[in-house]
Every structure is written in structure tokens, then in C-alpha cells.
Amino acid sequence: MLSITLEQLDAVRDAHARAEFAGLTARAEALERETDALERELDDLCLQAFATRLTDAELAFHLMVYRSLTNLERVGDYAFNVARDLETFAPRARSATLQDALPLARLLSTMIERLSYAFTERDVQAARDVMRLDYEQVDALYEQMQRASLTRLLERPEDTDVALTAGRMARNLERLGDHLVNVAERLEQVILHHSATE
């Protein structure tokens, strides 16, 4: 699921780099459908696993995954919302408005990569990196993007739609980061518990 969201964010960055936003919503929507299907599949697999004899460590890991599925599905929803808004308002926005979203999208891509690594390697430091990046950088970039949107709104009231859309994009990106942190916190607990019982 994380790799699909990473692909959604990569599509956003690629569209900006090419200055070609047509089709971005359709691409993100197709990826979102993949995320939803994978969520249902993983949900079923977790429920099947719960019906078997699991060790304490296996049970803890499966419970963490099961509890995180909603967070991971929401991450995909937020990435889709950003792609849709970007395609809709990019033709009417100045490059500075679009530039505001890119550092946040790049940072969230890094967080997804670190969280994926934390999952596959059971690496507690990688999980903590996700939390640190959110607390130290995502929130600051979100505030910066919101301030820039408000400034543009005050300076150019005729651009109200663009400023409000940029603000909504900032909120979606910030919420995406929050859901990654929720998963990272659960994963950290599971890794630490497993280490303590070995």
C-alpha cells in the first residue's frame, strides 16, 4: 500500500516537472483503486491469520498491520485528493503556488520510503525517522504553505479559489503525514516489544 501511495506522489512530482497535469487525477484514481483492493486483501489475510496459532510476536505484528490498514488506506485517499486538486487548479495557479507543495510531497515520499524500510527490516530507527521528519519538518512546511496561501488571498482576492485549493492541498499533505506517523508509532512499539522478549 505504501508503494502505491509513493507512486501517487511521484506522479504529482512528475506532472509538475513536465508542467503537464492532464490525466493526473485519472492516474491517481487508478492507484487509489489498487490501494482499496489491497486493503481488503490484507484485511482478509489478517483475519485468516488470527484464526491460526500465532506466536505472541506474530500476533502483535498482525494486530499492528490490521490496525494500520485504515491509516494506510487514508494515506492513499489524501494523495489522490492532492493529485485531483493539482490537476484542477494548476492551469490557473502561479508557479510559486505549485512550488509550495513540492517540498512537502518530496518529504512525504521520503517518509514513505523510511516506513517501508522499517516494515521490511523491522528497523526501529527508520520508524522513528518517520516520526521525526513529521514533527520537525512536515508541520513547519504545512504552516509555511498555509501562510503563503493566506498571503496570496489577501494580496489577490480574485484568486480566492486558487488560494483555498492550495490550503486544502496543504491540509491533505499534512494529514497524510499524520497517518504515516500513526503507523510508525505502532510499528515502533511492536519492534521494541519483540526486542525485549528475545
Coordinates of N, CA, C and O in Angstrom, one line a residue:
M1 N 0.8 -1.2 0.0 CA 0.0 0.0 0.0 C 0.9 1.3 0.0 O 0.5 2.2 -0.6
L2 N 2.0 1.2 0.7 CA 2.9 2.3 0.8 C 3.5 2.6 -0.6 O 3.6 3.8 -1.0
S3 N 3.8 1.6 -1.3 CA 4.5 1.8 -2.6 C 3.5 2.4 -3.6 O 3.9 3.2 -4.5
I4 N 2.2 2.1 -3.4 CA 1.2 2.7 -4.3 C 1.1 4.2 -4.0 O 1.0 5.0 -4.9
T5 N 1.0 4.5 -2.7 CA 1.0 6.0 -2.4 C 2.2 6.7 -2.9 O 2.2 7.8 -3.3
L6 N 3.4 6.0 -2.8 CA 4.6 6.6 -3.3 C 4.5 6.9 -4.8 O 4.9 7.9 -5.2
E7 N 3.9 6.0 -5.5 CA 3.7 6.1 -6.9 C 2.7 7.3 -7.2 O 2.9 8.1 -8.1
Q8 N 1.7 7.5 -6.3 CA 0.8 8.7 -6.5 C 1.6 10.0 -6.3 O 1.4 10.9 -7.1
L9 N 2.4 10.0 -5.3 CA 3.2 11.3 -5.0 C 4.2 11.5 -6.1 O 4.5 12.6 -6.6
D10 N 4.8 10.4 -6.6 CA 5.8 10.5 -7.8 C 5.0 11.1 -9.0 O 5.6 11.9 -9.7
A11 N 3.8 10.6 -9.2 CA 3.0 11.1 -10.3 C 2.8 12.6 -10.2 O 2.9 13.4 -11.2
V12 N 2.5 13.1 -9.0 CA 2.4 14.5 -8.7 C 3.6 15.3 -9.1 O 3.6 16.3 -9.8
R13 N 4.8 14.8 -8.6 CA 6.0 15.5 -8.8 C 6.4 15.4 -10.3 O 6.9 16.4 -10.9
D14 N 6.1 14.3 -11.0 CA 6.5 14.2 -12.4 C 5.6 15.1 -13.2 O 6.1 15.8 -14.1
A15 N 4.3 15.2 -12.9 CA 3.4 16.2 -13.6 C 3.9 17.6 -13.5 O 3.9 18.4 -14.4
H16 N 4.4 17.9 -12.3 CA 4.9 19.3 -12.1 C 6.2 19.5 -12.9 O 6.4 20.5 -13.5
A17 N 7.1 18.5 -12.8 CA 8.3 18.7 -13.6 C 8.1 18.8 -15.1 O 8.8 19.6 -15.7
R18 N 7.1 18.1 -15.6 CA 6.8 18.2 -17.0 C 5.8 19.4 -17.3 O 5.6 19.7 -18.5
A19 N 5.3 20.0 -16.3 CA 4.3 21.0 -16.4 C 3.1 20.5 -17.2 O 2.5 21.2 -18.1
E20 N 2.7 19.3 -17.0 CA 1.7 18.6 -17.8 C 0.8 17.9 -16.7 O 1.2 16.8 -16.2
F21 N -0.4 18.5 -16.4 CA -1.2 17.9 -15.4 C -2.4 17.1 -15.8 O -3.1 16.5 -15.1
A22 N -2.7 17.2 -17.1 CA -3.8 16.4 -17.7 C -3.6 14.9 -17.4 O -2.5 14.4 -17.6
G23 N -4.6 14.3 -16.9 CA -4.6 12.8 -16.7 C -4.1 12.5 -15.3 O -4.1 11.3 -14.9
L24 N -3.6 13.5 -14.5 CA -3.1 13.2 -13.2 C -4.2 12.6 -12.3 O -3.9 11.6 -11.6
T25 N -5.4 13.1 -12.3 CA -6.5 12.6 -11.5 C -6.8 11.2 -11.9 O -7.0 10.3 -11.0
A26 N -6.9 10.9 -13.1 CA -7.2 9.5 -13.6 C -6.1 8.5 -13.1 O -6.4 7.4 -12.7
R27 N -4.9 8.9 -13.2 CA -3.8 8.1 -12.8 C -3.8 7.8 -11.3 O -3.7 6.7 -10.8
A28 N -4.0 8.9 -10.5 CA -4.1 8.8 -9.1 C -5.3 7.9 -8.6 O -5.3 7.2 -7.7
E29 N -6.4 8.1 -9.4 CA -7.6 7.3 -9.1 C -7.5 5.8 -9.3 O -7.9 5.0 -8.5
A30 N -6.8 5.5 -10.4 CA -6.5 4.1 -10.7 C -5.6 3.5 -9.5 O -5.8 2.4 -9.1
L31 N -4.6 4.3 -9.1 CA -3.8 3.8 -8.0 C -4.6 3.7 -6.7 O -4.4 2.8 -5.9
E32 N -5.5 4.6 -6.5 CA -6.4 4.6 -5.3 C -7.2 3.3 -5.3 O -7.4 2.7 -4.2
R33 N -7.7 2.9 -6.5 CA -8.5 1.6 -6.5 C -7.6 0.4 -6.2 O -8.1 -0.5 -5.5
E34 N -6.3 0.5 -6.6 CA -5.4 -0.6 -6.2 C -5.2 -0.6 -4.7 O -5.2 -1.7 -4.1
T35 N -5.1 0.5 -4.1 CA -5.0 0.6 -2.6 C -6.2 0.0 -1.9 O -6.0 -0.8 -1.0
D36 N -7.4 0.4 -2.4 CA -8.6 -0.1 -1.8 C -8.7 -1.7 -1.9 O -9.0 -2.3 -0.9
A37 N -8.3 -2.2 -3.1 CA -8.3 -3.6 -3.3 C -7.3 -4.3 -2.4 O -7.6 -5.4 -1.8
L38 N -6.1 -3.7 -2.2 CA -5.1 -4.3 -1.4 C -5.5 -4.3 0.1 O -5.2 -5.2 0.8
E39 N -6.2 -3.2 0.5 CA -6.6 -3.1 1.9 C -7.6 -4.3 2.2 O -7.4 -4.9 3.2
R40 N -8.5 -4.5 1.3 CA -9.4 -5.6 1.5 C -8.7 -7.0 1.6 O -9.0 -7.8 2.4
E41 N -7.7 -7.1 0.7 CA -7.0 -8.4 0.7 C -6.2 -8.6 1.9 O -6.2 -9.7 2.5
L42 N -5.5 -7.5 2.4 CA -4.7 -7.6 3.6 C -5.6 -7.8 4.9 O -5.3 -8.5 5.8
D43 N -6.8 -7.2 4.8 CA -7.8 -7.4 5.9 C -8.1 -8.8 6.0 O -8.1 -9.4 7.1
D44 N -8.4 -9.5 4.9 CA -8.8 -10.9 4.9 C -7.6 -11.8 5.4 O -7.8 -12.7 6.1
L45 N -6.4 -11.4 4.9 CA -5.3 -12.2 5.3 C -5.0 -12.1 6.8 O -4.7 -13.1 7.5
C46 N -5.2 -11.0 7.4 CA -5.0 -10.8 8.8 C -6.1 -11.6 9.6 O -5.7 -12.3 10.6
L47 N -7.3 -11.5 9.1 CA -8.4 -12.3 9.8 C -8.1 -13.8 9.7 O -8.4 -14.5 10.7
Q48 N -7.6 -14.3 8.6 CA -7.3 -15.7 8.4 C -6.1 -16.0 9.4 O -6.2 -17.1 10.0
A49 N -5.2 -15.2 9.5 CA -4.0 -15.4 10.4 C -4.5 -15.5 11.9 O -4.0 -16.3 12.6
F50 N -5.4 -14.6 12.2 CA -5.9 -14.6 13.6 C -6.6 -16.0 14.0 O -6.7 -16.3 15.2
A51 N -7.1 -16.7 13.0 CA -7.7 -18.0 13.2 C -6.7 -19.1 13.4 O -7.1 -20.2 13.7
T52 N -5.4 -18.8 13.2 CA -4.4 -19.8 13.4 C -3.7 -19.6 14.7 O -3.9 -18.7 15.4
R53 N -2.8 -20.6 14.9 CA -1.9 -20.5 16.1 C -0.7 -19.6 15.8 O 0.2 -19.9 15.1
L54 N -0.8 -18.4 16.4 CA 0.3 -17.4 16.1 C 1.2 -17.3 17.4 O 0.6 -17.4 18.5
T55 N 2.4 -17.1 17.2 CA 3.3 -16.8 18.4 C 2.9 -15.4 18.9 O 2.2 -14.6 18.2
D56 N 3.3 -15.0 20.1 CA 3.0 -13.7 20.6 C 3.5 -12.6 19.7 O 2.9 -11.6 19.4
A57 N 4.7 -12.8 19.1 CA 5.3 -11.8 18.2 C 4.6 -11.7 16.9 O 4.3 -10.6 16.4
E58 N 4.1 -12.9 16.4 CA 3.4 -12.9 15.2 C 2.0 -12.2 15.4 O 1.5 -11.4 14.5
L59 N 1.4 -12.5 16.5 CA 0.1 -11.9 16.8 C 0.2 -10.4 16.9 O -0.6 -9.6 16.4
A60 N 1.3 -9.9 17.6 CA 1.5 -8.5 17.8 C 1.7 -7.8 16.4 O 1.1 -6.7 16.1
F61 N 2.4 -8.5 15.5 CA 2.7 -7.9 14.2 C 1.4 -7.8 13.4 O 1.1 -6.8 12.8
H62 N 0.7 -8.9 13.4 CA -0.6 -9.0 12.6 C -1.6 -8.0 13.1 O -2.3 -7.3 12.3
L63 N -1.7 -7.8 14.4 CA -2.6 -6.8 15.0 C -2.2 -5.4 14.6 O -3.0 -4.6 14.3
M64 N -0.9 -5.1 14.6 CA -0.4 -3.8 14.2 C -0.7 -3.6 12.7 O -1.2 -2.5 12.4
V65 N -0.5 -4.5 11.9 CA -0.9 -4.4 10.5 C -2.4 -4.2 10.3 O -2.8 -3.2 9.6
Y66 N -3.2 -5.0 11.0 CA -4.6 -4.9 10.9 C -5.1 -3.5 11.4 O -6.0 -2.9 10.7
R67 N -4.6 -3.0 12.5 CA -5.0 -1.7 13.0 C -4.5 -0.6 12.1 O -5.1 0.5 12.1
S68 N -3.4 -0.8 11.3 CA -2.9 0.2 10.5 C -3.5 0.3 9.1 O -3.2 1.3 8.3
L69 N -4.3 -0.7 8.7 CA -4.9 -0.7 7.3 C -5.7 0.5 7.0 O -5.6 1.1 5.9
T70 N -6.5 1.0 8.0 CA -7.3 2.2 7.8 C -6.4 3.4 7.6 O -6.6 4.2 6.7
N71 N -5.3 3.5 8.4 CA -4.4 4.6 8.2 C -3.7 4.6 6.8 O -3.6 5.6 6.1
L72 N -3.3 3.4 6.4 CA -2.7 3.3 5.1 C -3.7 3.6 3.9 O -3.3 4.2 2.9
E73 N -4.9 3.2 4.1 CA -5.9 3.5 3.1 C -6.2 5.0 3.0 O -6.3 5.6 1.9
R74 N -6.2 5.7 4.2 CA -6.4 7.1 4.2 C -5.2 7.8 3.6 O -5.4 8.9 2.9
V75 N -4.0 7.3 3.8 CA -2.8 7.9 3.1 C -3.0 8.0 1.6 O -2.8 9.0 1.0
G76 N -3.6 6.9 1.0 CA -3.9 6.9 -0.4 C -4.9 7.9 -0.8 O -4.9 8.5 -1.8
D77 N -5.9 8.0 0.1 CA -7.0 9.0 -0.2 C -6.5 10.4 -0.2 O -6.8 11.2 -1.1
Y78 N -5.6 10.7 0.7 CA -5.0 12.1 0.7 C -4.2 12.3 -0.5 O -4.2 13.4 -1.1
A79 N -3.4 11.3 -0.9 CA -2.5 11.5 -2.1 C -3.4 11.7 -3.3 O -3.1 12.5 -4.2
F80 N -4.5 11.0 -3.4 CA -5.5 11.2 -4.5 C -6.0 12.6 -4.5 O -6.1 13.3 -5.6
N81 N -6.4 13.1 -3.3 CA -7.0 14.4 -3.2 C -6.0 15.5 -3.7 O -6.4 16.4 -4.4
V82 N -4.8 15.3 -3.4 CA -3.7 16.3 -3.8 C -3.6 16.2 -5.3 O -3.6 17.3 -6.0
A83 N -3.6 15.0 -5.9 CA -3.4 14.9 -7.3 C -4.6 15.6 -8.1 O -4.5 16.3 -9.0
R84 N -5.8 15.3 -7.5 CA -7.0 15.9 -8.2 C -7.0 17.4 -8.1 O -7.3 18.1 -9.1
D85 N -6.7 17.9 -6.9 CA -6.7 19.4 -6.8 C -5.6 20.0 -7.7 O -5.8 21.1 -8.2
L86 N -4.4 19.3 -7.8 CA -3.4 19.9 -8.6 C -3.7 19.9 -10.0 O -3.5 21.0 -10.7
E87 N -4.4 18.9 -10.5 CA -4.8 18.9 -11.9 C -5.8 20.0 -12.2 O -5.8 20.7 -13.2
T88 N -6.7 20.2 -11.2 CA -7.8 21.1 -11.4 C -7.3 22.6 -11.4 O -7.7 23.4 -12.2
F89 N -6.4 22.9 -10.4 CA -6.0 24.3 -10.3 C -4.7 24.7 -10.9 O -4.4 25.9 -11.0
A90 N -3.9 23.7 -11.3 CA -2.6 24.1 -11.8 C -2.6 25.0 -13.0 O -1.8 26.0 -13.1
P91 N -3.5 24.9 -13.9 CA -3.5 25.8 -15.1 C -3.8 27.2 -14.7 O -3.5 28.2 -15.4
R92 N -4.5 27.4 -13.5 CA -4.8 28.8 -13.0 C -3.8 29.4 -12.0 O -4.0 30.5 -11.6
A93 N -2.9 28.5 -11.6 CA -2.0 28.9 -10.5 C -0.7 29.4 -11.0 O -0.2 29.0 -12.0
R94 N -0.1 30.3 -10.2 CA 1.2 30.7 -10.5 C 2.2 29.7 -10.0 O 1.9 28.9 -9.1
S95 N 3.4 29.7 -10.6 CA 4.4 28.6 -10.3 C 4.7 28.6 -8.8 O 5.0 27.6 -8.2
A96 N 4.7 29.8 -8.2 CA 5.1 29.9 -6.7 C 4.1 29.1 -5.9 O 4.5 28.4 -4.9
T97 N 2.8 29.1 -6.3 CA 1.8 28.3 -5.5 C 2.1 26.9 -5.7 O 2.0 26.1 -4.7
L98 N 2.4 26.4 -6.8 CA 2.7 25.0 -7.1 C 4.0 24.6 -6.4 O 4.1 23.5 -5.8
Q99 N 5.0 25.5 -6.4 CA 6.3 25.2 -5.7 C 6.1 24.9 -4.3 O 6.9 24.2 -3.7
D100 N 5.1 25.6 -3.6 CA 4.9 25.4 -2.2 C 4.7 23.9 -1.8 O 5.0 23.4 -0.8
A101 N 3.9 23.2 -2.7 CA 3.5 21.8 -2.4 C 4.7 20.8 -2.6 O 4.7 19.8 -2.0
L102 N 5.6 21.1 -3.5 CA 6.6 20.2 -3.8 C 7.5 19.7 -2.7 O 7.8 18.5 -2.5
P103 N 8.1 20.7 -1.9 CA 8.9 20.2 -0.8 C 8.2 19.3 0.2 O 8.7 18.3 0.6
L104 N 6.9 19.5 0.4 CA 6.1 18.7 1.3 C 5.9 17.3 0.6 O 6.0 16.3 1.3
A105 N 5.6 17.3 -0.7 CA 5.4 16.0 -1.4 C 6.7 15.2 -1.4 O 6.7 14.0 -1.1
R106 N 7.9 15.9 -1.6 CA 9.2 15.2 -1.5 C 9.4 14.6 -0.1 O 9.9 13.5 0.0
L107 N 9.2 15.4 0.9 CA 9.4 14.9 2.2 C 8.5 13.7 2.6 O 9.0 12.8 3.2
L108 N 7.3 13.8 2.2 CA 6.4 12.7 2.5 C 6.8 11.4 1.7 O 6.7 10.3 2.2
S109 N 7.3 11.6 0.5 CA 7.9 10.4 -0.2 C 9.0 9.8 0.6 O 9.1 8.6 0.7
T110 N 9.9 10.6 1.2 CA 11.0 10.1 2.0 C 10.4 9.4 3.2 O 10.9 8.3 3.6
M111 N 9.4 9.9 3.8 CA 8.8 9.3 5.0 C 8.2 7.9 4.6 O 8.3 6.9 5.4
I112 N 7.6 7.8 3.4 CA 7.0 6.6 3.0 C 8.1 5.5 2.8 O 8.0 4.4 3.1
E113 N 9.2 6.0 2.2 CA 10.3 5.1 1.9 C 10.9 4.6 3.2 O 11.2 3.4 3.4
R114 N 11.1 5.5 4.2 CA 11.6 5.1 5.5 C 10.6 4.1 6.2 O 11.1 3.1 6.9
L115 N 9.3 4.4 6.1 CA 8.3 3.5 6.8 C 8.4 2.1 6.1 O 8.3 1.1 6.8
S116 N 8.5 2.1 4.8 CA 8.6 0.8 4.1 C 9.8 0.0 4.6 O 9.7 -1.2 4.8
Y117 N 10.9 0.7 4.7 CA 12.1 0.1 5.2 C 11.9 -0.5 6.6 O 12.3 -1.6 7.0
A118 N 11.3 0.4 7.4 CA 11.0 0.0 8.8 C 10.2 -1.3 8.9 O 10.4 -2.2 9.7
F119 N 9.2 -1.4 8.0 CA 8.4 -2.6 7.9 C 9.2 -3.8 7.5 O 9.1 -4.9 8.2
T120 N 9.9 -3.7 6.4 CA 10.6 -4.9 5.9 C 11.7 -5.4 6.7 O 12.0 -6.5 6.9
E121 N 12.4 -4.4 7.4 CA 13.6 -4.7 8.1 C 13.4 -4.8 9.6 O 14.3 -5.0 10.4
R122 N 12.2 -4.4 10.0 CA 11.8 -4.3 11.5 C 12.8 -3.3 12.1 O 13.4 -3.6 13.2
D123 N 13.0 -2.2 11.5 CA 14.1 -1.2 11.9 C 13.4 -0.1 12.7 O 12.7 0.7 12.1
V124 N 13.7 -0.1 14.0 CA 13.0 0.9 14.9 C 13.5 2.3 14.5 O 12.7 3.3 14.6
Q125 N 14.8 2.5 14.1 CA 15.3 3.8 13.8 C 14.6 4.4 12.6 O 14.3 5.6 12.5
A126 N 14.3 3.5 11.6 CA 13.6 4.0 10.4 C 12.2 4.5 10.8 O 11.7 5.5 10.3
A127 N 11.5 3.7 11.7 CA 10.2 4.1 12.2 C 10.3 5.5 12.9 O 9.4 6.4 12.7
R128 N 11.3 5.6 13.7 CA 11.5 6.9 14.4 C 11.8 8.1 13.5 O 11.5 9.2 13.7
D129 N 12.5 7.7 12.4 CA 12.8 8.8 11.4 C 11.5 9.3 10.8 O 11.4 10.6 10.5
V130 N 10.5 8.5 10.6 CA 9.2 8.9 10.1 C 8.6 9.9 11.0 O 8.1 11.0 10.6
M131 N 8.6 9.6 12.3 CA 8.0 10.5 13.3 C 8.8 11.8 13.4 O 8.2 12.9 13.4
R132 N 10.1 11.7 13.4 CA 11.0 12.9 13.5 C 10.8 13.8 12.3 O 10.6 15.0 12.5
L133 N 10.7 13.3 11.1 CA 10.5 14.1 9.9 C 9.2 14.8 10.0 O 9.1 16.0 9.6
D134 N 8.2 14.1 10.5 CA 6.9 14.8 10.6 C 6.9 15.9 11.6 O 6.5 17.0 11.3
Y135 N 7.4 15.6 12.8 CA 7.4 16.7 13.8 C 8.4 17.8 13.5 O 8.0 19.0 13.8
E136 N 9.5 17.5 12.9 CA 10.5 18.6 12.6 C 10.3 19.3 11.3 O 10.7 20.5 11.2
Q137 N 9.7 18.7 10.3 CA 9.7 19.3 9.0 C 8.3 19.4 8.4 O 7.9 20.5 7.8
V138 N 7.5 18.4 8.5 CA 6.2 18.4 7.8 C 5.3 19.5 8.4 O 4.7 20.3 7.6
D139 N 5.2 19.6 9.7 CA 4.4 20.6 10.3 C 4.8 22.0 9.9 O 4.0 22.9 9.7
A140 N 6.2 22.2 9.9 CA 6.7 23.5 9.6 C 6.4 23.9 8.1 O 5.9 25.0 7.8
L141 N 6.5 22.9 7.2 CA 6.2 23.2 5.8 C 4.7 23.4 5.6 O 4.3 24.2 4.8
Y142 N 3.9 22.7 6.4 CA 2.5 22.9 6.3 C 2.1 24.3 6.7 O 1.3 25.0 6.0
E143 N 2.7 24.8 7.8 CA 2.4 26.1 8.3 C 2.9 27.1 7.3 O 2.2 28.1 7.0
Q144 N 4.0 26.9 6.7 CA 4.5 27.8 5.7 C 3.6 27.9 4.4 O 3.3 29.0 3.9
M145 N 3.1 26.7 4.0 CA 2.2 26.7 2.9 C 0.9 27.4 3.2 O 0.3 28.1 2.3
Q146 N 0.4 27.2 4.4 CA -0.9 27.9 4.8 C -0.7 29.4 4.8 O -1.5 30.1 4.4
R147 N 0.5 29.8 5.4 CA 0.7 31.3 5.4 C 0.8 31.9 4.0 O 0.3 32.9 3.7
A148 N 1.5 31.1 3.1 CA 1.7 31.6 1.7 C 0.3 31.7 1.0 O 0.0 32.7 0.3
S149 N -0.6 30.7 1.3 CA -1.9 30.8 0.7 C -2.7 31.9 1.2 O -3.4 32.6 0.5
L150 N -2.6 32.2 2.5 CA -3.3 33.3 3.1 C -2.8 34.7 2.6 O -3.6 35.6 2.2
T151 N -1.5 34.8 2.4 CA -0.9 36.0 1.9 C -1.4 36.2 0.5 O -1.7 37.4 0.1
R152 N -1.4 35.2 -0.3 CA -1.9 35.3 -1.7 C -3.3 35.7 -1.8 O -3.8 36.5 -2.6
L153 N -4.1 35.2 -0.8 CA -5.5 35.5 -0.8 C -5.7 37.0 -0.4 O -6.6 37.7 -1.0
L154 N -4.9 37.5 0.5 CA -5.0 38.9 0.9 C -4.5 39.8 -0.2 O -5.1 40.9 -0.5
E155 N -3.5 39.4 -0.9 CA -2.9 40.3 -2.0 C -3.7 40.2 -3.3 O -3.8 41.2 -4.0
R156 N -4.3 39.1 -3.6 CA -5.1 38.9 -4.8 C -6.4 38.3 -4.5 O -6.6 37.1 -4.7
P157 N -7.4 39.0 -4.0 CA -8.7 38.4 -3.6 C -9.4 37.7 -4.8 O -10.2 36.8 -4.6
E158 N -9.0 38.1 -6.0 CA -9.7 37.5 -7.2 C -9.2 36.0 -7.4 O -9.8 35.3 -8.1
D159 N -8.1 35.7 -6.7 CA -7.6 34.3 -6.7 C -8.0 33.4 -5.6 O -7.4 32.5 -5.1
T160 N -9.2 33.7 -5.0 CA -9.7 33.0 -3.9 C -9.7 31.5 -4.1 O -9.3 30.8 -3.2
D161 N -10.2 31.0 -5.2 CA -10.3 29.6 -5.4 C -9.0 28.9 -5.4 O -8.8 27.9 -4.8
V162 N -8.0 29.6 -6.0 CA -6.6 29.0 -6.0 C -6.1 29.0 -4.6 O -5.5 28.0 -4.2
A163 N -6.2 30.1 -3.9 CA -5.7 30.1 -2.5 C -6.3 29.0 -1.6 O -5.7 28.4 -0.8
L164 N -7.7 28.9 -1.7 CA -8.4 27.9 -0.9 C -8.0 26.5 -1.3 O -7.8 25.6 -0.5
T165 N -7.8 26.3 -2.6 CA -7.4 24.9 -3.1 C -6.0 24.6 -2.6 O -5.7 23.5 -2.1
A166 N -5.1 25.6 -2.6 CA -3.7 25.4 -2.1 C -3.7 25.1 -0.6 O -3.0 24.2 -0.2
G167 N -4.6 25.8 0.1 CA -4.7 25.5 1.5 C -5.2 24.1 1.8 O -4.8 23.4 2.7
R168 N -6.2 23.6 0.9 CA -6.7 22.3 1.1 C -5.6 21.2 0.7 O -5.5 20.2 1.4
M169 N -4.8 21.5 -0.3 CA -3.7 20.6 -0.6 C -2.8 20.5 0.5 O -2.3 19.4 0.9
A170 N -2.4 21.6 1.2 CA -1.5 21.6 2.3 C -2.1 20.7 3.4 O -1.4 19.9 4.1
R171 N -3.4 20.9 3.7 CA -4.0 20.1 4.8 C -4.0 18.6 4.4 O -3.7 17.7 5.3
N172 N -4.3 18.3 3.2 CA -4.2 16.8 2.8 C -2.8 16.3 2.9 O -2.7 15.1 3.4
L173 N -1.8 17.0 2.5 CA -0.4 16.5 2.7 C -0.1 16.4 4.1 O 0.6 15.4 4.5
E174 N -0.5 17.3 5.0 CA -0.2 17.3 6.4 C -0.8 16.1 7.0 O -0.3 15.4 7.8
R175 N -2.1 15.8 6.7 CA -2.8 14.7 7.2 C -2.2 13.4 6.7 O -2.2 12.4 7.5
L176 N -1.8 13.3 5.5 CA -1.1 12.1 5.0 C 0.1 11.8 5.9 O 0.3 10.7 6.3
G177 N 0.9 12.8 6.3 CA 2.0 12.6 7.2 C 1.6 12.1 8.6 O 2.2 11.3 9.2
D178 N 0.5 12.7 9.1 CA -0.1 12.2 10.4 C -0.4 10.7 10.4 O -0.1 10.0 11.4
H179 N -1.0 10.2 9.3 CA -1.3 8.8 9.2 C -0.1 7.9 9.1 O 0.0 6.8 9.7
L180 N 1.0 8.4 8.4 CA 2.2 7.7 8.4 C 2.8 7.6 9.8 O 3.3 6.6 10.2
V181 N 2.7 8.7 10.6 CA 3.2 8.7 11.9 C 2.5 7.7 12.8 O 3.0 6.9 13.6
N182 N 1.1 7.6 12.6 CA 0.3 6.6 13.4 C 0.9 5.2 13.2 O 1.0 4.4 14.1
V183 N 1.1 4.9 11.9 CA 1.6 3.6 11.6 C 3.0 3.4 12.2 O 3.3 2.3 12.8
A184 N 3.9 4.4 12.0 CA 5.3 4.3 12.6 C 5.3 4.1 14.1 O 6.1 3.3 14.6
E185 N 4.4 4.8 14.8 CA 4.3 4.6 16.2 C 3.9 3.2 16.6 O 4.5 2.6 17.5
R186 N 2.9 2.6 15.9 CA 2.5 1.2 16.2 C 3.7 0.3 15.9 O 3.9 -0.7 16.7
L187 N 4.3 0.5 14.8 CA 5.4 -0.4 14.4 C 6.6 -0.3 15.4 O 7.2 -1.3 15.7
E188 N 6.9 0.9 15.8 CA 7.9 1.1 16.8 C 7.6 0.2 18.1 O 8.5 -0.5 18.6
Q189 N 6.4 0.3 18.6 CA 6.0 -0.5 19.7 C 6.2 -2.0 19.5 O 6.7 -2.7 20.4
V190 N 5.8 -2.5 18.4 CA 5.9 -3.9 18.1 C 7.4 -4.3 18.0 O 7.8 -5.4 18.6
I191 N 8.2 -3.5 17.4 CA 9.6 -3.8 17.3 C 10.3 -3.8 18.6 O 11.0 -4.8 19.0
L192 N 10.0 -2.8 19.5 CA 10.6 -2.8 20.8 C 10.1 -3.9 21.7 O 10.9 -4.5 22.4
H193 N 8.8 -4.2 21.6 CA 8.3 -5.4 22.4 C 9.0 -6.7 22.0 O 9.3 -7.5 22.8
H194 N 9.1 -6.9 20.7 CA 9.8 -8.1 20.2 C 11.2 -8.2 20.6 O 11.7 -9.2 21.0
S195 N 11.9 -7.0 20.6 CA 13.3 -7.0 21.0 C 13.5 -7.3 22.5 O 14.4 -8.0 22.9
A196 N 12.5 -6.8 23.3 CA 12.5 -7.0 24.7 C 12.3 -8.5 25.1 O 12.7 -8.9 26.2
T197 N 11.5 -9.2 24.3 CA 11.2 -10.6 24.6 C 12.1 -11.6 24.0 O 12.0 -12.8 24.3
E198 N 13.1 -11.1 23.2 CA 14.0 -12.1 22.6 C 15.1 -12.5 23.6 O 15.5 -11.8 24.5

